[in-house]
Amino acid sequence: MQNHHSNSNLTTDRPTFVTHLECGLEGDRYESDVIQELSKAGRPLLVKYDLEGIAAAITKEELASRPADLWRYREFLPVRKTENIVSLGEIQTPLIPLSKLQTGSGELLVKDEGRLPTGSFKARGLCLAVCMAKELGIDKIAMPTNGNAGAALAAYATRADISTYVFCPDDTPEINVREIAAQGAKVWRVNGLINDCGKIVGQGKEPMGWFDLSTLKEPYRIEGKKTMGLELADQLGWKVPDVIFYPTGGGTGLIGMWKAFNELKEMGWLQGKLPRMVAVQASGCAPIVKAWQEGTRHAELWQDAHTVAAGIRVPVAAGDFLILDAVRESDGFAIAVDDDAIIAAGEEVSQKEGFLMCPEGAATYAAYQQSLANGTVSPEQSAVLYNCATGLKYELPRADQTLDCTKPIDYSSL
Ligand SMILES: *Cc1c(COP(=O)(O)O)cnc(C)c1O
């Protein structure tokens, strides 16, 4: 029967290639296909694949013939059974050139992740985490969030009939708290930061029978975020840009993209130099930048974290060393930008290019400008900035002009 809405990526069974899981720090081996949290060392687990098997099973041409969405990359993903795919339409996000702001021959592109379900790239990670929770029979999930992750979890978990308990700092943007509730989760505001919310989840886990979906405390969010790297390389004709600016909180996306590029390289699908990975943070919460500057492999808890870019207000990251390893291995760097610069950068992009960035996305443009100014990046290098949520989720500058339609209008004054 012909169904105009059927997407063959979501209906066709494909071979899967997960072999096992591995501790990101110690490299010891864990079984896949059973519920796993952190490694024995208390660190994130990474999903390992038979990459030769993937390379033998598919070609770039075959991929190109499939619908352009996250599920195009099925063989690179952990979900075993097609029936466990929970989808809200994870489209391929566009690369938008900022041609007016480009200063040299290196192309300046924004990957606009705001187009995804729930308006942020958290959809990629939570979609995969929820599919795997479904596959592994989990029925109750709890999570701390600065907003967007909770919204994506709520949407996908509700769709999968999994109940969710979400804890946010009390100054989380209003829209996020409401969308979490509207999409069927139980949500509470907590008078602390995301790590304080994480403690509530950690301590409630036993008595409540929750699975803890905190960033990197389960293995599959990274696999969803990895599709940002697969998709970028695919969109650029299996090439990569010189530099990637990534707004870094828990760092799932940066870690995931670096994993994607390395898997593609090992399969022979990418040649030459991989992108320089740049971790962008806000000056009011920059633990990764501090660790990078001091040359340490782990980051210390950042005190009194504050920034307008709520999504990157993460005082301590379980995958700190994975972020720092990726930055160092890729000849990248970590950079902090002030809130004033973030706001000014967002205004410049929307006023000159007609492109509304979220504050975290604007932070990457501020960091790009500063890196050009201090010579760490040259205008001849191509750069991709990640705009990770739609700018419409955030408070916008006021616009208060009024007109009285009962009186003659002085058009010359407009
Ligand atoms: C979560 C989030 C980030 C940070 O992403 P990580 O991969 O967790 O570092 C950046 N921007 C926005 C809008 C977010 O919601």
XYZ file of C-alpha atoms and ligand atoms in Angstrom:
429
model
C 0.000 0.000 0.000
C 1.277 3.460 -0.901
C 1.623 5.776 2.105
C 2.688 9.290 1.211
C 3.930 9.969 4.710
C 6.038 6.871 5.193
C 9.742 7.504 5.583
C 11.753 4.475 4.525
C 14.418 5.315 7.145
C 11.816 4.611 9.822
C 10.264 1.505 8.310
C 13.166 -0.423 6.764
C 15.131 -2.786 9.014
C 18.877 -2.245 8.743
C 21.819 -4.255 10.056
C 23.312 -2.898 13.314
C 26.969 -2.895 14.330
C 27.363 -2.156 18.048
C 29.983 -4.532 19.499
C 30.316 -3.297 23.098
C 30.684 -0.241 25.349
C 33.943 1.150 26.656
C 34.894 3.448 29.554
C 35.895 6.811 28.075
C 38.690 7.144 30.632
C 40.019 3.635 31.331
C 39.088 1.877 28.087
C 37.736 -1.209 29.889
C 34.972 -3.119 28.164
C 31.245 -3.325 29.040
C 28.439 -5.356 27.568
C 25.997 -3.642 25.198
C 22.261 -4.434 24.988
C 21.797 -4.305 28.766
C 21.142 -1.261 30.957
C 24.432 0.493 31.710
C 25.146 3.771 33.452
C 28.662 5.018 34.280
C 31.801 2.867 34.149
C 33.457 1.418 37.258
C 35.665 4.515 37.284
C 32.487 6.652 37.442
C 33.039 7.946 33.907
C 30.981 8.027 30.686
C 30.692 4.888 28.558
C 31.229 5.177 24.819
C 29.484 2.959 22.260
C 31.832 0.933 20.045
C 30.980 -0.348 16.566
C 32.325 -2.780 14.030
C 33.378 0.047 11.710
C 34.676 -2.327 9.027
C 31.261 -3.946 9.075
C 29.568 -0.574 8.543
C 31.970 0.275 5.715
C 31.214 -3.059 4.050
C 27.444 -2.719 4.510
C 26.836 0.729 3.036
C 28.214 3.193 0.539
C 28.050 6.977 0.426
C 25.863 6.621 -2.668
C 23.375 4.435 -0.854
C 23.196 6.873 2.046
C 22.569 9.711 -0.401
C 19.533 7.883 -1.780
C 17.810 7.786 1.627
C 15.627 10.569 3.109
C 17.830 13.313 4.622
C 17.259 12.985 8.352
C 18.922 11.587 11.451
C 17.802 8.021 10.619
C 19.725 8.086 7.349
C 22.666 7.063 9.560
C 21.010 3.971 11.078
C 24.101 1.770 10.710
C 26.105 4.266 12.786
C 23.520 4.223 15.580
C 22.797 1.809 18.444
C 19.056 1.098 18.052
C 18.732 -2.594 17.120
C 15.033 -2.850 16.282
C 13.203 -0.501 13.942
C 10.072 -0.803 16.131
C 11.971 0.964 18.954
C 12.537 4.123 16.930
C 10.651 7.034 18.489
C 10.597 9.898 16.018
C 9.185 13.417 15.848
C 10.750 14.207 12.464
C 14.493 14.717 13.079
C 15.223 16.548 9.837
C 18.626 17.369 8.416
C 19.334 20.904 9.643
C 20.496 23.491 7.100
C 23.891 25.189 6.857
C 23.233 28.932 6.585
C 26.063 31.082 5.127
C 26.774 34.343 6.986
C 28.210 35.903 3.822
C 27.965 39.512 4.965
C 29.891 38.792 8.151
C 32.552 36.686 6.417
C 35.835 38.655 6.280
C 38.153 36.424 4.199
C 38.025 33.532 1.763
C 37.074 31.014 4.457
C 33.356 30.308 4.353
C 31.403 31.131 7.535
C 28.416 28.807 8.037
C 25.886 28.323 10.807
C 24.413 24.883 11.385
C 20.916 25.805 12.476
C 19.841 23.205 14.988
C 16.837 25.291 16.001
C 14.854 23.542 13.243
C 14.752 20.236 15.111
C 11.753 18.945 17.132
C 11.405 20.895 20.427
C 13.505 23.654 18.856
C 16.953 22.523 19.913
C 19.693 19.992 19.206
C 18.864 18.311 22.476
C 16.339 16.446 20.303
C 19.183 14.473 18.681
C 20.588 13.199 21.969
C 17.321 12.624 23.775
C 15.723 10.938 20.783
C 18.460 8.274 20.825
C 18.515 8.039 24.633
C 14.742 7.458 24.685
C 14.827 4.920 21.822
C 17.452 2.970 23.762
C 15.514 3.308 27.024
C 12.553 1.822 25.192
C 14.680 -0.944 23.715
C 16.067 -1.782 27.170
C 12.645 -1.743 28.851
C 13.094 1.372 31.022
C 9.778 2.930 32.102
C 10.698 5.806 34.456
C 13.305 8.464 33.735
C 14.571 11.409 35.798
C 16.818 14.224 34.669
C 18.310 17.555 35.731
C 18.176 20.213 32.981
C 18.791 23.859 32.158
C 15.696 23.669 29.945
C 16.136 22.353 26.424
C 17.185 18.832 27.393
C 14.160 18.500 29.659
C 11.866 19.657 26.866
C 13.290 17.131 24.413
C 13.157 14.342 26.997
C 9.533 15.173 27.818
C 8.514 15.047 24.170
C 10.232 11.783 23.223
C 9.534 9.964 26.493
C 5.836 10.840 26.364
C 5.725 9.555 22.818
C 7.338 6.311 24.020
C 4.966 5.971 27.037
C 7.838 6.461 29.493
C 7.132 8.662 32.513
C 9.555 11.489 33.296
C 10.591 13.569 36.304
C 12.487 16.745 35.437
C 14.341 19.169 37.758
C 15.429 22.657 36.634
C 17.224 25.562 38.298
C 14.532 28.075 39.343
C 15.745 30.699 36.871
C 15.387 28.370 33.859
C 13.687 30.277 31.004
C 9.894 30.227 31.564
C 9.181 28.805 28.113
C 11.340 25.750 28.844
C 9.616 24.898 32.114
C 6.223 25.257 30.463
C 7.076 23.201 27.400
C 8.400 20.416 29.632
C 5.088 20.345 31.505
C 3.020 20.749 28.330
C 4.702 17.705 26.776
C 3.687 15.434 29.603
C 6.581 15.414 32.092
C 6.447 16.204 35.801
C 8.676 19.233 36.338
C 9.975 21.120 39.374
C 11.980 24.334 39.784
C 14.820 23.919 42.261
C 16.563 26.747 44.140
C 20.034 25.746 42.923
C 22.070 25.074 39.776
C 22.007 22.071 37.431
C 24.467 20.101 39.569
C 22.163 20.602 42.577
C 19.285 19.262 40.455
C 21.524 16.333 39.512
C 21.954 15.476 43.198
C 18.172 15.272 43.629
C 18.033 12.788 40.752
C 20.970 10.779 42.113
C 19.428 10.481 45.555
C 15.884 9.812 44.325
C 16.924 7.096 41.906
C 16.759 4.185 44.355
C 13.515 5.006 46.183
C 11.715 6.119 42.998
C 12.984 3.445 40.579
C 14.210 6.115 38.153
C 16.719 5.663 35.395
C 19.130 8.632 35.620
C 19.347 10.376 32.251
C 21.776 13.111 33.376
C 24.212 14.234 30.663
C 26.715 11.431 29.923
C 25.475 9.213 32.762
C 24.076 6.885 30.118
C 25.855 5.986 26.853
C 23.379 6.954 24.134
C 22.915 10.730 24.162
C 26.392 11.042 22.668
C 25.328 8.750 19.808
C 22.422 11.057 18.988
C 24.616 14.148 19.143
C 27.169 12.315 16.989
C 24.780 12.733 14.078
C 25.691 16.454 14.044
C 29.139 15.404 12.854
C 27.936 12.709 10.432
C 25.413 15.108 8.952
C 27.880 17.985 8.616
C 30.414 15.821 6.756
C 27.626 14.415 4.555
C 26.289 17.907 3.736
C 29.776 19.121 2.804
C 30.324 16.184 0.402
C 32.265 14.090 2.968
C 34.572 16.966 3.742
C 34.923 18.893 6.979
C 35.446 22.597 7.774
C 38.747 23.900 9.168
C 37.230 24.992 12.483
C 34.072 24.221 14.471
C 32.852 26.576 17.212
C 30.681 24.694 19.689
C 28.832 26.201 22.702
C 29.973 23.861 25.439
C 28.012 22.960 28.552
C 28.108 19.245 29.325
C 29.935 18.888 26.026
C 27.900 16.003 24.596
C 27.825 17.577 21.164
C 31.526 18.297 20.954
C 32.401 14.815 22.190
C 29.843 13.257 19.829
C 31.041 15.153 16.765
C 34.649 14.282 17.472
C 33.614 10.633 17.811
C 31.765 10.845 14.482
C 34.733 12.340 12.629
C 37.079 9.706 14.017
C 34.729 6.860 13.131
C 34.401 8.220 9.587
C 38.170 8.580 9.343
C 38.723 5.017 10.520
C 36.248 3.812 7.898
C 38.128 5.745 5.218
C 35.163 8.060 4.580
C 37.084 11.182 5.649
C 40.627 11.967 4.572
C 43.128 14.526 5.797
C 42.930 16.828 8.731
C 39.876 16.784 10.986
C 38.366 20.114 12.117
C 39.865 22.110 14.972
C 37.279 21.745 17.743
C 36.703 24.969 19.693
C 34.867 24.785 23.036
C 33.042 28.079 23.591
C 31.928 28.977 27.121
C 30.642 32.105 28.894
C 33.082 34.024 31.126
C 30.635 33.561 34.019
C 30.893 29.761 33.740
C 34.082 28.584 32.053
C 35.445 25.471 33.801
C 36.633 23.864 30.548
C 38.419 27.036 29.421
C 40.203 27.262 32.774
C 41.305 23.611 32.579
C 42.472 24.078 28.995
C 44.524 27.141 29.945
C 46.039 25.377 32.944
C 46.813 22.254 30.926
C 44.874 19.853 33.164
C 42.823 16.867 31.952
C 39.929 17.430 34.348
C 38.045 20.632 35.204
C 37.232 21.944 38.674
C 33.709 22.887 39.770
C 33.049 26.524 38.744
C 31.753 28.649 41.632
C 28.864 31.160 41.265
C 28.123 30.194 37.673
C 26.111 32.818 35.790
C 25.470 33.751 32.136
C 22.620 34.787 29.842
C 23.356 31.634 27.862
C 21.509 29.204 30.158
C 22.287 26.138 28.022
C 26.007 26.414 28.715
C 25.728 27.210 32.421
C 27.183 23.891 33.516
C 29.611 24.263 36.464
C 30.900 20.680 36.286
C 30.854 18.195 33.393
C 31.160 14.409 33.794
C 32.865 14.257 30.383
C 35.300 17.130 31.031
C 38.311 15.045 29.958
C 36.588 13.910 26.749
C 35.923 17.558 25.812
C 39.502 18.553 26.652
C 40.974 15.537 24.810
C 38.988 16.408 21.664
C 40.047 20.050 21.848
C 43.723 19.105 22.265
C 43.818 16.234 19.756
C 42.199 18.424 17.119
C 44.592 21.360 17.637
C 41.584 23.371 18.772
C 41.184 25.581 21.822
C 38.733 26.699 24.497
C 37.580 30.304 24.744
C 35.317 32.273 27.090
C 33.181 35.240 26.003
C 31.429 37.861 28.162
C 27.648 38.173 28.271
C 27.920 41.665 26.717
C 29.790 40.191 23.752
C 27.213 37.383 23.453
C 24.331 39.863 23.330
C 26.139 42.146 20.862
C 27.027 39.170 18.633
C 23.411 37.989 18.564
C 22.226 41.492 17.610
C 24.812 41.802 14.869
C 23.812 38.485 13.257
C 20.071 39.187 13.428
C 20.363 42.821 12.296
C 22.812 42.181 9.436
C 21.945 38.649 8.319
C 18.301 38.331 9.372
C 19.223 35.223 11.323
C 18.012 34.999 14.924
C 20.460 33.061 17.081
C 19.923 31.712 20.581
C 22.344 33.198 23.170
C 24.484 30.032 23.136
C 24.718 30.215 19.346
C 25.530 33.921 19.559
C 28.382 33.005 21.924
C 29.996 31.029 19.084
C 29.903 34.063 16.796
C 31.377 36.248 19.570
C 34.129 33.633 20.017
C 34.723 33.488 16.255
C 35.161 37.273 16.110
C 37.580 37.249 19.048
C 39.563 34.370 17.561
C 39.949 36.262 14.272
C 41.000 39.382 16.193
C 43.670 37.583 18.223
C 44.891 35.474 15.302
C 44.028 31.990 16.627
C 41.798 31.520 13.561
C 42.478 33.089 10.175
C 39.825 34.557 7.838
C 41.027 32.040 5.225
C 39.887 29.113 7.368
C 36.350 27.839 6.880
C 34.313 27.851 10.075
C 31.041 26.320 11.211
C 29.168 27.815 14.174
C 26.501 25.773 15.956
C 23.222 27.539 16.665
C 21.815 24.916 18.951
C 18.309 26.231 19.622
C 15.800 28.498 17.945
C 16.224 32.119 18.991
C 12.456 32.263 19.453
C 12.677 30.362 22.752
C 14.466 33.282 24.422
C 13.496 36.742 25.556
C 14.016 39.201 22.701
C 14.932 42.908 22.853
C 11.844 45.028 23.473
C 9.920 46.628 20.574
C 7.414 49.099 22.028
C 6.494 51.630 19.341
C 2.746 52.241 19.010
C 0.435 54.012 16.577
C -3.056 55.403 17.280
C -5.276 54.267 14.406
C -8.082 56.685 15.393
C -5.918 59.719 14.481
C -4.274 60.727 11.195
C -0.888 59.047 10.847
C 2.178 61.177 10.170
C 3.878 58.801 7.699
C 6.936 61.008 7.418
C 7.712 60.253 11.074
C 7.845 56.462 10.607
C 22.461 22.025 26.019
C 22.737 23.211 25.228
C 24.060 23.564 24.897
C 25.242 22.763 25.344
O 25.279 21.513 24.742
P 26.215 20.351 25.301
O 26.399 19.445 24.140
O 25.500 19.736 26.441
O 27.495 20.979 25.734
C 24.250 24.675 24.120
N 23.215 25.426 23.706
C 21.942 25.118 23.988
C 20.846 25.993 23.468
C 21.652 24.008 24.766
O 20.374 23.710 25.034
